[in-house]
XYZ file of C-alpha atoms in Angstrom:
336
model
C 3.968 -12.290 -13.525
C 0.448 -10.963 -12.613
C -2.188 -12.168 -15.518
C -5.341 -10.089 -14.602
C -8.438 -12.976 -15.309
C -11.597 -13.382 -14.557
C -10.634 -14.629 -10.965
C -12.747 -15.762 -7.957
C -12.730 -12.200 -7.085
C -15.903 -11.972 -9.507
C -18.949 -13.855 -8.769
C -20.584 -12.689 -11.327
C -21.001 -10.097 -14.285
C -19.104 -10.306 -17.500
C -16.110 -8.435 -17.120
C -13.056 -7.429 -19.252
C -9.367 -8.144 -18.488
C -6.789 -5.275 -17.856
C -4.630 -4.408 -20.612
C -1.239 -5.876 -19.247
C 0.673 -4.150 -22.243
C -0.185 -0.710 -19.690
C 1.314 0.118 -16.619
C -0.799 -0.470 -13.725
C -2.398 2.226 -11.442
C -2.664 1.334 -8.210
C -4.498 3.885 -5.664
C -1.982 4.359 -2.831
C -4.883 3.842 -0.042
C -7.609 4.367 -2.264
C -7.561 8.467 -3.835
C -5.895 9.478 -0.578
C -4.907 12.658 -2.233
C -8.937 13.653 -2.250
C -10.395 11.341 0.522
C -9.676 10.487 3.296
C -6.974 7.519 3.513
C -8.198 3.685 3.653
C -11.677 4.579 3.561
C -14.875 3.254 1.137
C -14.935 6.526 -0.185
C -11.422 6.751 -1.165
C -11.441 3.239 -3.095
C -14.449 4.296 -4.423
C -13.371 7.189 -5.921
C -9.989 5.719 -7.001
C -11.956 2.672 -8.833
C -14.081 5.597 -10.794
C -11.156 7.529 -11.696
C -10.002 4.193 -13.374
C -7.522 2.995 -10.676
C -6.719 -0.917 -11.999
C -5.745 -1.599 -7.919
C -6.795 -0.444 -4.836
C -4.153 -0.708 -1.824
C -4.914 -1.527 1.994
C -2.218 -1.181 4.677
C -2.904 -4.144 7.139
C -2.518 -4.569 10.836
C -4.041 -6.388 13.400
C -6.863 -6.127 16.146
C -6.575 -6.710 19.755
C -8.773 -10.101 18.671
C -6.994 -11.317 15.570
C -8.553 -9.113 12.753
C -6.409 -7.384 9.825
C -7.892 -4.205 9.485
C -6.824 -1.141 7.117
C -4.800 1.557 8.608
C -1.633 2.386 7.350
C -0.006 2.242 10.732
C -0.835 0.533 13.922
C -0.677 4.002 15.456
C -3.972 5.638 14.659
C -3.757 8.809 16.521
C -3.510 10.374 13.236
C -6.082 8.578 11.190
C -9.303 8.500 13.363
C -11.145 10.624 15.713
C -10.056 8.338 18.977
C -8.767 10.809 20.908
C -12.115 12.409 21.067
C -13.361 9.253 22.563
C -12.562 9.748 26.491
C -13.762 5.551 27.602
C -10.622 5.047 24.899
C -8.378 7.621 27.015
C -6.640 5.199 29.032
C -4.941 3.451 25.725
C -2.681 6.052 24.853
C 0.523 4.349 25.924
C 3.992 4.512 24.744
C 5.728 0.903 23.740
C 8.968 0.501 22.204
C 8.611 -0.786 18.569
C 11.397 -2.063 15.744
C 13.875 0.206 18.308
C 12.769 3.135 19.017
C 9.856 4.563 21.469
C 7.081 5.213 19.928
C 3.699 7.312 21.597
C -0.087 7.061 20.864
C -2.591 4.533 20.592
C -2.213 1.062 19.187
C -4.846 -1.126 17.554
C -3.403 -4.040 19.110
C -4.997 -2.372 22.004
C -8.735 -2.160 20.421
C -11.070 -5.126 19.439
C -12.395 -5.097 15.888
C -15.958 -3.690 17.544
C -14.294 -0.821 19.409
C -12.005 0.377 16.617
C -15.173 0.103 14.336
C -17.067 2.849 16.601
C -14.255 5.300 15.982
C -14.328 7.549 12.311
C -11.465 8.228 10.137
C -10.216 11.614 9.335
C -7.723 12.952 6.936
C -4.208 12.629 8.050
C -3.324 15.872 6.284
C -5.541 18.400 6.891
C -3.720 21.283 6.601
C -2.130 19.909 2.926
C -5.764 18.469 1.771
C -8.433 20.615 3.642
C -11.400 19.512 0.563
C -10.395 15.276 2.292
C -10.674 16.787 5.780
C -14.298 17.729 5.116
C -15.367 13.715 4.969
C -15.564 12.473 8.182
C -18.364 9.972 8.389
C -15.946 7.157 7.664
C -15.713 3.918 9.607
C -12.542 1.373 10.264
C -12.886 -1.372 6.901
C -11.096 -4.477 7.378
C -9.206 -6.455 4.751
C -12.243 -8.245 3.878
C -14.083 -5.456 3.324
C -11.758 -3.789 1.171
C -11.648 -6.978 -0.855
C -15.364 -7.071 -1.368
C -15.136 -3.298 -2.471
C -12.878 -4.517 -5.552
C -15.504 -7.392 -6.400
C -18.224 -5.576 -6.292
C -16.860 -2.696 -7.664
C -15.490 -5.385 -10.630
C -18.869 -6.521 -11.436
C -20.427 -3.363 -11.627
C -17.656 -1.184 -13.781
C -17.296 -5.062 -16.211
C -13.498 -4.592 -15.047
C -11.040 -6.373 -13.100
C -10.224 -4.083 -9.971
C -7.233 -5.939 -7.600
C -5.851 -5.457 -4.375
C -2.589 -4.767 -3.007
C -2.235 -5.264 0.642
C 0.927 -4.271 2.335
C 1.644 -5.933 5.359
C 2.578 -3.284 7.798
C 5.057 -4.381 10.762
C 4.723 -8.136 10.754
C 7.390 -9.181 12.897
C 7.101 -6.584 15.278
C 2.520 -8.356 15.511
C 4.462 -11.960 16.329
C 6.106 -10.553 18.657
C 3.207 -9.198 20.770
C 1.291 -12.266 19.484
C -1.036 -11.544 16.619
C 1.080 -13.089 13.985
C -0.375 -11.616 10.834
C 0.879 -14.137 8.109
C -1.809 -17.381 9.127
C -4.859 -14.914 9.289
C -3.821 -13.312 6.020
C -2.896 -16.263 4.092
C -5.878 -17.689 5.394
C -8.240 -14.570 3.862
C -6.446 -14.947 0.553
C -7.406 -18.781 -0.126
C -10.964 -18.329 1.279
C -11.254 -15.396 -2.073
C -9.415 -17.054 -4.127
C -6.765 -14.841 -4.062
C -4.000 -17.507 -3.612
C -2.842 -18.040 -7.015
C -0.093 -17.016 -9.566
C -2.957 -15.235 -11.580
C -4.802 -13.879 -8.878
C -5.908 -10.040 -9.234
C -3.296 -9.700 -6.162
C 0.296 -8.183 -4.979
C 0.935 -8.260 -1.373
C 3.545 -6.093 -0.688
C 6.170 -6.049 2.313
C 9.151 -4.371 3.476
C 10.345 -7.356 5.845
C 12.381 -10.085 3.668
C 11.409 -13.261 6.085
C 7.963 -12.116 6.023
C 7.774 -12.437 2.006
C 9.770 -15.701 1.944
C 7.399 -17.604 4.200
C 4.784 -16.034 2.117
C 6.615 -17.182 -0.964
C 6.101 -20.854 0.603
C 3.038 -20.909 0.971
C 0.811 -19.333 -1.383
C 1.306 -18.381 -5.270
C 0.472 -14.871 -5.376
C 2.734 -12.035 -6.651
C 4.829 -10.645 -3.978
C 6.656 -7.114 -3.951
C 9.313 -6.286 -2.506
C 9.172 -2.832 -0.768
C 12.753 -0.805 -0.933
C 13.788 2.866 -0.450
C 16.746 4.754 -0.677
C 18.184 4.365 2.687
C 17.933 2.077 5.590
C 17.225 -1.824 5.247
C 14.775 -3.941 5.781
C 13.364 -4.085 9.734
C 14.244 -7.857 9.995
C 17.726 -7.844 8.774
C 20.724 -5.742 10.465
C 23.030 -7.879 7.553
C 21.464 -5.880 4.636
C 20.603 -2.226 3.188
C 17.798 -1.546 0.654
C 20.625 -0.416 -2.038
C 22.883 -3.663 -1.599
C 19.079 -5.207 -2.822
C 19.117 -3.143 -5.986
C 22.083 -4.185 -7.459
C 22.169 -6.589 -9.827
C 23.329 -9.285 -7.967
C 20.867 -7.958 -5.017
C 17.638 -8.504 -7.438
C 18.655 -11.400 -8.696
C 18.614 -13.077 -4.940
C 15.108 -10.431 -4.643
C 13.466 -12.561 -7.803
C 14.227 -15.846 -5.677
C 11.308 -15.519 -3.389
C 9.434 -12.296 -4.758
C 7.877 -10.861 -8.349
C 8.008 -6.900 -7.872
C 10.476 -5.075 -7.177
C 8.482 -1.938 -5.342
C 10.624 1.112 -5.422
C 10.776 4.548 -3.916
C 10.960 7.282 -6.734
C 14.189 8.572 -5.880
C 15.646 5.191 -6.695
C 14.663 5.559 -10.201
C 15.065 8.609 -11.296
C 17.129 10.860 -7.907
C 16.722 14.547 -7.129
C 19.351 17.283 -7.153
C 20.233 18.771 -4.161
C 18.118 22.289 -5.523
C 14.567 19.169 -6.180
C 15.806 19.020 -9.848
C 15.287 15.802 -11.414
C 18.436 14.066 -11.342
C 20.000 11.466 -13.921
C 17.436 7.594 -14.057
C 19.404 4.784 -12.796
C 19.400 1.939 -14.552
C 17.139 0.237 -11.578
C 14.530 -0.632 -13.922
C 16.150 -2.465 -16.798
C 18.548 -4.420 -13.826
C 15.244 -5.624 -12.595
C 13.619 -6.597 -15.702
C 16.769 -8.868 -16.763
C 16.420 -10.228 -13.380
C 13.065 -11.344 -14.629
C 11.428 -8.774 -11.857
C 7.921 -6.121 -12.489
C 8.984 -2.940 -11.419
C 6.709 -0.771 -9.319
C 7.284 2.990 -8.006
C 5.780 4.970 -5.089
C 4.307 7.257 -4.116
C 3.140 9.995 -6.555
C 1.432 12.975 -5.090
C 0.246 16.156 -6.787
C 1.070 18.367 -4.146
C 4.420 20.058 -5.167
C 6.259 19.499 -2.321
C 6.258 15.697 -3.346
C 7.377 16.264 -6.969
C 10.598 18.311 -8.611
C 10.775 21.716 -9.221
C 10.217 21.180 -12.696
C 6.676 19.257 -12.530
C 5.229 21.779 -10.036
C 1.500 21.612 -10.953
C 2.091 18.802 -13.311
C 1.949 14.837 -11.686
C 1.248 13.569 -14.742
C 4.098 15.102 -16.511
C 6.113 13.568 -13.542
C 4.750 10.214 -13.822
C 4.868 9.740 -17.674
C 9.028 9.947 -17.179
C 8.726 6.802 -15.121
C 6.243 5.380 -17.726
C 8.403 6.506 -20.630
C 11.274 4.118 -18.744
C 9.522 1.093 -18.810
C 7.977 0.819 -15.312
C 5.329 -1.676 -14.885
C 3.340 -0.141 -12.212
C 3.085 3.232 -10.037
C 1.257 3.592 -6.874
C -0.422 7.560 -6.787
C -2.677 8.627 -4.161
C -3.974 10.648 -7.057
C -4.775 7.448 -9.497
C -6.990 9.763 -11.962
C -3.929 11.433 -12.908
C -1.735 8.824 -13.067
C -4.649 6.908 -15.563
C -4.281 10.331 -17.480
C -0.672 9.926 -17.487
C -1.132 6.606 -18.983
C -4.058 6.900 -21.483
């Protein structure tokens, strides 16, 4: 169970606890819906909108460094493909089975990925985002410091929730991600039971050697088809039945659920009939949390067109415990 404290996060300040009796908001990459995603000035914004976590993808450097991008593959995400002494990176290399194209930062030291600027990855859907493009390449640290500082200065506890993006596919390569992360958390104090923390994962090993050694809440990442990257013996809906998240709460906290595994969609977008996900999970002794809600209304069902927080308060009315929204200031209005 995450208790929000007064953790080493905070170095100094007075601050105020989160109300746990509240689901928590956590900004899905900061306010991606209105910035552009993993930046400072889309945690910024989510923290002022009221956002009670801010999340960072994480993958790793060339040299060793987790940095925030929510895939390894950053064509997308930054300008680097207007950087021609960077030309000779785009490659293609075959990753969890299948070929994939563009440019890796596996192939770019920390300094080199920290000249490039992020841009939005959905201009054409967010066009106001796509007009901030001074942003640089943070790394995990630096989102980390965002929260505390961000903590001290709002009297609030702000947390993180890093997902770990692709860790077996980094050993493989050689930049194992799980030493240099566990080794961030403990250094910030983020190592605990009560830490203002939920690492998040879809790769089962990955959260089991996590589960051995360090004490922070770990989630579970699931959606409604497929399985997990590391197993071929297992699908994401075996993991949701009761029996499934009862084996889930042996080595994780959260159980960290696509929407359509709560409440489904009709084949016309219609929202479809809740499955009893949530209250399995809770008897399993499991937090439930749900991503991701976007405002655009090609994300949500024909019914909430125009209104996310009408859309979200059906997954608060059914006891969730967290929702991830790269619009957090309408899921805190959802809420409050």
């Amino acid at each position: 169970m995450i208790r929000i404290i007064l953790a080493a996060l905070l170095l100094a300040s007075p601050v105020v606890a989160q109300d746990m009796t509240q689901p928590l908001v956590i900004a899905h990459r900061g306010a991606s819906g209105e910035r552009p995603e993993h930046t400072r000035a889309a945690y910024e914004l989510a923290i002022e909108q009221g956002a009670d976590f801010i999340e960072p993808d994480l993958v790793m450097s060339k040299d060793g460094h987790l940095i925030v991008r929510h895939e390894n593959t950053i064509g997308d995400t930054t300008n680097v493909a207007d950087h021609p002494e960077f030309a000779d990176r785009h490659t293609t290399k075959w990753m969890e089975g299948r070929p994939v194209t563009g440019f890796f930062t596996e192939d770019f030291t920390l300094a080199e990925l920290q000249t490039l600027r992020a841009r939005e990855r959905l201009p054409a859907l967010r066009p106001d985002s796509a007009t901030h493009l001074d942003e640089t390449i943070l790394t995990f640290q630096q989102v980390i410091d965002i929260a505390r500082e961000a903590s001290a200065r709002a009297g609030r506890v702000i947390g993180v929730a890093p997902e770990l993006k692709h860790p077996a596919y980094h050993a493989e390569i050689g930049l194992p991600m799980v030493a240099p992360f566990v080794q961030i958390l403990r250094r910030n104090g983020l190592a605990a039971a009560d830490s203002p923390i939920v690492v998040q994962c879809f790769e089962i090993g990955t959260l089991r050697e996590l589960n051995g050694l360090i004490d922070s809440p770990l989630a579970q990442l699931m959606m409604p088809f497929g399985g997990p990257m590391d197993r071929t013996d297992i699908l994401y809906a075996d993991m949701v039945t009761p029996e499934g998240l009862a084996e889930l709460a042996t080595y994780a906290d959260w159980a960290a659920v696509e929407t359509a595994m709560v409440i489904p969609r009709t084949p016309a977008g219609a929202v479809g009939a809740p499955t009893p996900l949530v209250a399995d999970a809770h008897a399993a002794g499991l937090k439930v949390v749900v991503w991701t809600f976007r405002a655009e209304d090609m994300f949500v069902p024909t019914e909430y067109h125009g209104d996310l927080p009408g859309w979200i308060r059906r997954f608060y009315d059914l006891g969730v415990d967290a929702v991830f929204s790269d619009f957090p200031g309408m899921a805190v209005e959802a809420r409050d």
